[in-house]
Structure formats: C-alpha cells, structure tokens
CSV table of C-alpha atoms in Angstrom, one decimal:
chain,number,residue,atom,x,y,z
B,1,UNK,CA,0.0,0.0,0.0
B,2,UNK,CA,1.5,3.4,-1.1
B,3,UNK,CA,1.6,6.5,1.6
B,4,UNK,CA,-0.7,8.0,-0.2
B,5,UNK,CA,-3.5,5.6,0.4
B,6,UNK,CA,-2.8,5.8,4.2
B,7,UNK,CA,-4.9,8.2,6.6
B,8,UNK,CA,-3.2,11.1,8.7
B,9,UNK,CA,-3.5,8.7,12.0
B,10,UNK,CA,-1.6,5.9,9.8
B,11,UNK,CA,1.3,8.4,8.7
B,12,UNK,CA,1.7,9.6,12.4
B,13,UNK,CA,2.4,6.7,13.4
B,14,UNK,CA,5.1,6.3,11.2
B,15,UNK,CA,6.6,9.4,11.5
B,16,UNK,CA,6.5,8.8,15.4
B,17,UNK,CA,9.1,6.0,13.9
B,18,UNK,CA,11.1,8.5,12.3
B,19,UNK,CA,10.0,7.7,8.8
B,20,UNK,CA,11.0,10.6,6.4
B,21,UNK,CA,8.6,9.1,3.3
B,22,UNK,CA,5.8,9.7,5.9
B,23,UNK,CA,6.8,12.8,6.8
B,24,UNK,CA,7.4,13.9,3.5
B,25,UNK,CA,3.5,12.5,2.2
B,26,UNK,CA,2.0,14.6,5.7
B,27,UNK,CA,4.2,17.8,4.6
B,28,UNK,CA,2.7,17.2,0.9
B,29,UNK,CA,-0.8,16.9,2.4
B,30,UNK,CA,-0.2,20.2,4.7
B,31,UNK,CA,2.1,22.5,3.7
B,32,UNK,CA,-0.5,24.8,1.1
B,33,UNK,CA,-2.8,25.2,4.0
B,34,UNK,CA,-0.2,25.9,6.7
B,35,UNK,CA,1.5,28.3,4.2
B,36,UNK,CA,-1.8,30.6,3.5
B,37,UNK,CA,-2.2,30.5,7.0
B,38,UNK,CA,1.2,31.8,7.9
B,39,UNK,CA,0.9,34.4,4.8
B,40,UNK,CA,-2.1,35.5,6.5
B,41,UNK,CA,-0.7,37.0,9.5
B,42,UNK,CA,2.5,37.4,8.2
B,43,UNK,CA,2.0,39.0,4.9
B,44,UNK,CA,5.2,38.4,3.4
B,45,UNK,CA,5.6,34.9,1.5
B,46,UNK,CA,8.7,34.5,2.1
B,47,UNK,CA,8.6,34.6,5.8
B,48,UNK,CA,5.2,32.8,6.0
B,49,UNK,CA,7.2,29.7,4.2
B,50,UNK,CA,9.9,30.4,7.2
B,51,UNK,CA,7.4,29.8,9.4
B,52,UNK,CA,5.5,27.2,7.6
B,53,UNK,CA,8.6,25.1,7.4
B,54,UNK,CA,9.8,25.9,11.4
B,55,UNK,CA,6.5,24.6,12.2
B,56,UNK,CA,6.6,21.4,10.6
B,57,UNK,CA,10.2,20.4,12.0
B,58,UNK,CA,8.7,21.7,15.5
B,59,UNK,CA,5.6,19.5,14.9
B,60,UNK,CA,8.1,16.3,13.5
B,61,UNK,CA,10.6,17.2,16.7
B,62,UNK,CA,7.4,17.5,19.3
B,63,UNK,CA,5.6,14.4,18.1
B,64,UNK,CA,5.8,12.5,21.1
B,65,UNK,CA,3.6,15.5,23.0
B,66,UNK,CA,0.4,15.3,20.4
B,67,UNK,CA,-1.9,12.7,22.1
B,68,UNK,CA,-4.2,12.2,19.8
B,69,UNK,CA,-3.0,11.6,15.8
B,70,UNK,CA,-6.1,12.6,14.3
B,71,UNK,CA,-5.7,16.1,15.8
B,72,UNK,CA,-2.4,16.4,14.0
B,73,UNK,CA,-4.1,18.9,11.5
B,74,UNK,CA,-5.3,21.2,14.3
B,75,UNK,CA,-2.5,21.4,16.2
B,76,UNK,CA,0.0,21.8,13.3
B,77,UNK,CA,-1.9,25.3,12.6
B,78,UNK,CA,-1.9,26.0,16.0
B,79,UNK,CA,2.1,26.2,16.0
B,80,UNK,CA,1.9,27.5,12.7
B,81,UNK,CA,-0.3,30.5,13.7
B,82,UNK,CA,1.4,30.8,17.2
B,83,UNK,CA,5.2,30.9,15.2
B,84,UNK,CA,3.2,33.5,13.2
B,85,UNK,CA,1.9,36.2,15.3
B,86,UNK,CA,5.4,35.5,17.2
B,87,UNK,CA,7.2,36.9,14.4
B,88,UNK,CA,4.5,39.2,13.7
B,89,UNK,CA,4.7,41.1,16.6
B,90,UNK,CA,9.0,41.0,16.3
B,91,UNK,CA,8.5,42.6,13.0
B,92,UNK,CA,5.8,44.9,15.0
B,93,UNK,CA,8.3,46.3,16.8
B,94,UNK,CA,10.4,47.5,13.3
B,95,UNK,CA,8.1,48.8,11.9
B,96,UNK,CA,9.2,46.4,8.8
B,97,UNK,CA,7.4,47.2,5.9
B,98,UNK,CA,7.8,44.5,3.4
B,99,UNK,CA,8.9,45.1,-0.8
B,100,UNK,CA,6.0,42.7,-1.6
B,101,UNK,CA,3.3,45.4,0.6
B,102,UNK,CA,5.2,48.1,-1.6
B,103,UNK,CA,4.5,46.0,-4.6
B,104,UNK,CA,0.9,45.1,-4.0
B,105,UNK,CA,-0.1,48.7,-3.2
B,106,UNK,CA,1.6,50.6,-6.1
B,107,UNK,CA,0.2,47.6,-8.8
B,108,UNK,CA,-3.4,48.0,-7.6
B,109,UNK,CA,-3.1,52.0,-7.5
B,110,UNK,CA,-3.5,51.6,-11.2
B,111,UNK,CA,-7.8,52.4,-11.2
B,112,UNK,CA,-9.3,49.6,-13.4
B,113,UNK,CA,-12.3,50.6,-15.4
B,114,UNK,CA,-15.5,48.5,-14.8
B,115,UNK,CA,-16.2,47.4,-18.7
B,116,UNK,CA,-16.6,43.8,-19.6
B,117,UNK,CA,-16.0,42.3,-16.1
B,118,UNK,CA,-17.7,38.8,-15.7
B,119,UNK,CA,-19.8,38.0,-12.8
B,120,UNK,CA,-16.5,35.5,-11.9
B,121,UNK,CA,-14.2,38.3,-12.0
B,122,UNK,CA,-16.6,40.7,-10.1
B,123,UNK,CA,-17.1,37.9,-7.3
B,124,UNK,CA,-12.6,37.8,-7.3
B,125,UNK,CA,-12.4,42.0,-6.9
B,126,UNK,CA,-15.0,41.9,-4.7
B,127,UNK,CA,-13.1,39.0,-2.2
B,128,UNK,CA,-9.7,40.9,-3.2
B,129,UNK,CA,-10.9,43.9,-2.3
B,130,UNK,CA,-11.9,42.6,1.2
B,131,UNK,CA,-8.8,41.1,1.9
B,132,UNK,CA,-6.7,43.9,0.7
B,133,UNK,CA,-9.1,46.6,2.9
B,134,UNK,CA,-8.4,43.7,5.9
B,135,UNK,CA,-4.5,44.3,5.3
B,136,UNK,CA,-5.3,48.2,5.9
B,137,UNK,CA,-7.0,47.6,9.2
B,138,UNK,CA,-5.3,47.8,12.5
B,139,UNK,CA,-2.9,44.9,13.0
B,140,UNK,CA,-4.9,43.2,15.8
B,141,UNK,CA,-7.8,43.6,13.6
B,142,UNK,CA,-6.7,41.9,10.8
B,143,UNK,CA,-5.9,39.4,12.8
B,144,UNK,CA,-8.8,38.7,14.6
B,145,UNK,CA,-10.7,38.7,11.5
B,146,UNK,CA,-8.3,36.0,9.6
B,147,UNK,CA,-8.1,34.0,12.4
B,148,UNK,CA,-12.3,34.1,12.9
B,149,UNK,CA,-13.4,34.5,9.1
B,150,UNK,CA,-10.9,32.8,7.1
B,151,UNK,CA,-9.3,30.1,9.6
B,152,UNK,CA,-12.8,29.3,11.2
B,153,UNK,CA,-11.8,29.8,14.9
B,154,UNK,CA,-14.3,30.6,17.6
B,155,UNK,CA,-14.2,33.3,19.8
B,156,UNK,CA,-12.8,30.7,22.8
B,157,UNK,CA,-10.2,29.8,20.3
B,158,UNK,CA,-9.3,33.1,19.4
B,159,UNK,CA,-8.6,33.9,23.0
B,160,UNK,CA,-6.2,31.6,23.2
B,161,UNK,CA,-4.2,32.2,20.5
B,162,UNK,CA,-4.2,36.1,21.2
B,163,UNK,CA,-4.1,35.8,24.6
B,164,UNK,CA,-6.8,37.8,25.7
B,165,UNK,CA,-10.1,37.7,27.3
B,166,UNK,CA,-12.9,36.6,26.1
B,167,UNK,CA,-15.3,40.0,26.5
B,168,UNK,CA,-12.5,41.7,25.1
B,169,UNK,CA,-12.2,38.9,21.8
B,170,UNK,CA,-15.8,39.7,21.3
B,171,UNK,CA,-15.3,43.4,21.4
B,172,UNK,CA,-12.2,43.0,19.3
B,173,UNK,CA,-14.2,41.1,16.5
B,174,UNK,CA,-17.2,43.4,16.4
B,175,UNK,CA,-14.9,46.9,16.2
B,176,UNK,CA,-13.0,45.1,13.7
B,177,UNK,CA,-15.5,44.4,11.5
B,178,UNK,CA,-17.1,47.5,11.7
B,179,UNK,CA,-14.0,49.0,10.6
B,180,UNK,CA,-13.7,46.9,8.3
B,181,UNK,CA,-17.3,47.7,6.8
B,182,UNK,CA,-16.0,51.1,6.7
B,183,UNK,CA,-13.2,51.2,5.1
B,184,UNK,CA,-14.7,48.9,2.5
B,185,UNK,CA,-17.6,51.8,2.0
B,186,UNK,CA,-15.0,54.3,1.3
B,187,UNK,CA,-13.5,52.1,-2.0
C-alpha cells in the first residue's frame, strides 16, 4: 500500500518512527494550508514559508507530546499560527514594511475601469478587495478577523491564540468588523 493511500492517524504513526517518506507525504498533504495560514498573518511569503517550514520540524521534533494523531491537522496550525503572530509582533516592533506590501499597493493604484467584467471576476475584486481593505485595518484587527473568518476559529479559540479575554475577543471582532465595513464603504 502506497503512503498515499494511508490516513493522517496511519502516517503519524510512522513518522513517530522516524520515517521521512511519511513525513514527506504529511508535509505534501499540509504545507499549502499551513503556508496561506502563515501568509495570512505574516503578509510576506517568504517569511510565512519560514514559518511554515519551522512549524513542521517543530511538529516532526514534538511528536511525542500530540496525544491524539487525528488532531495532527489542528495542532500543526496552532504552532503555525502561534510561530506566526510571534514573528509578527518582532516585526511589529520594526516597523518592517515588506517590498511585496510596496509591490501590492503601487500595482493595484492603477484604477481599473468596470467594462466587460464577468460575474466570476466581479465575485474575485469583490473577495480581493476585502482582503486587501483587511490588510489596511489595524494589526490586531486583521488578525482577529483572519483568524475568525478565514481560519474558522471561535471566539474561545481566538482567546487563546491572542491571549486575551474573552469579553475583550468579542469586542475585538465586532470593532474590527465595523471597521472593516467602513473602510470597505469608502472604496
């Protein structure tokens, strides 16, 4: 039977033997989602792969800790997403301001004309557009919004991974999205 026939509990327990094929098919099976994740909170694809790579030699490294294999998934994007916000807030405090942000900004400063769009394309602008105004909220914001739109957390969750409270996670979430709103009725 190939790897790629096994399930994730089947592959865990052979790379809780130290086999790299098994490793190698769980990274194959992970590594986009854990990336877009990482990229995310990180905005910078270059880091975000940093991360997303870190995280899986932590995860391969820490095995022995996960008790239960078929949670492998969920707490593989809880290191990645903890290593994230980690660097995050390092690159926080220098102000770094990434070439690829530069980039992004000055390409879509261009001012497309509506002709000839199809109801595919207006559905893609309409998502970009959301996820580009969520770049332009605060920080924390943006974050709390990935995390609870995008990744699917609850607020419990959420509280976790940010470390705060929960009355202040639900507060966090609602001013965020009414930010969001508008900024996103100013474009």
């Amino acid at each position: 039977m190939s790897l790629t026939q096994l399930n994730t509990e089947q592959l865990i327990a052979r790379c809780r033997k130290q086999d790299q094929n098994a490793q190698l098919e769980i990274y194959n099976r992970y590594y986009k989602a854990m990336y877009n994740t990482a990229l995310r909170i990180i905005k910078d694809s270059a880091e975000a792969e940093d991360i997303m790579q870190e995280a899986f030699l932590t995860a391969f490294t820490k095995l022995p800790m996960l008790t239960e294999d078929k949670m492998f998934g969920a707490w593989l994007k809880k290191i990645v997403i903890n290593s994230s916000l980690t660097a995050f807030r390092k690159n926080e405090i220098h102000h770094e301001v990434t070439l690829e942000t530069v980039e992004y900004a000055l390409a879509n400063d261009n001012g497309a004309d509506g002709d000839g769009i199809s109801e595919e394309d207006l559905t893609t602008i309409k998502a970009n557009t959301i996820l580009s105004t969520m770049n332009q909220l605060k920080d924390n914001y943006s974050t709390a919004l990935s995390l609870h739109f995008i990744e699917g957390y609850d607020y419990e969750e959420i509280c976790q991974i940010m470390n705060i409270s929960y009355s202040n996670c639900r507060t966090l979430i609602s001013r965020a999205k009414e930010s969001l709103r508008k900024k996103i009725q100013l474009v």
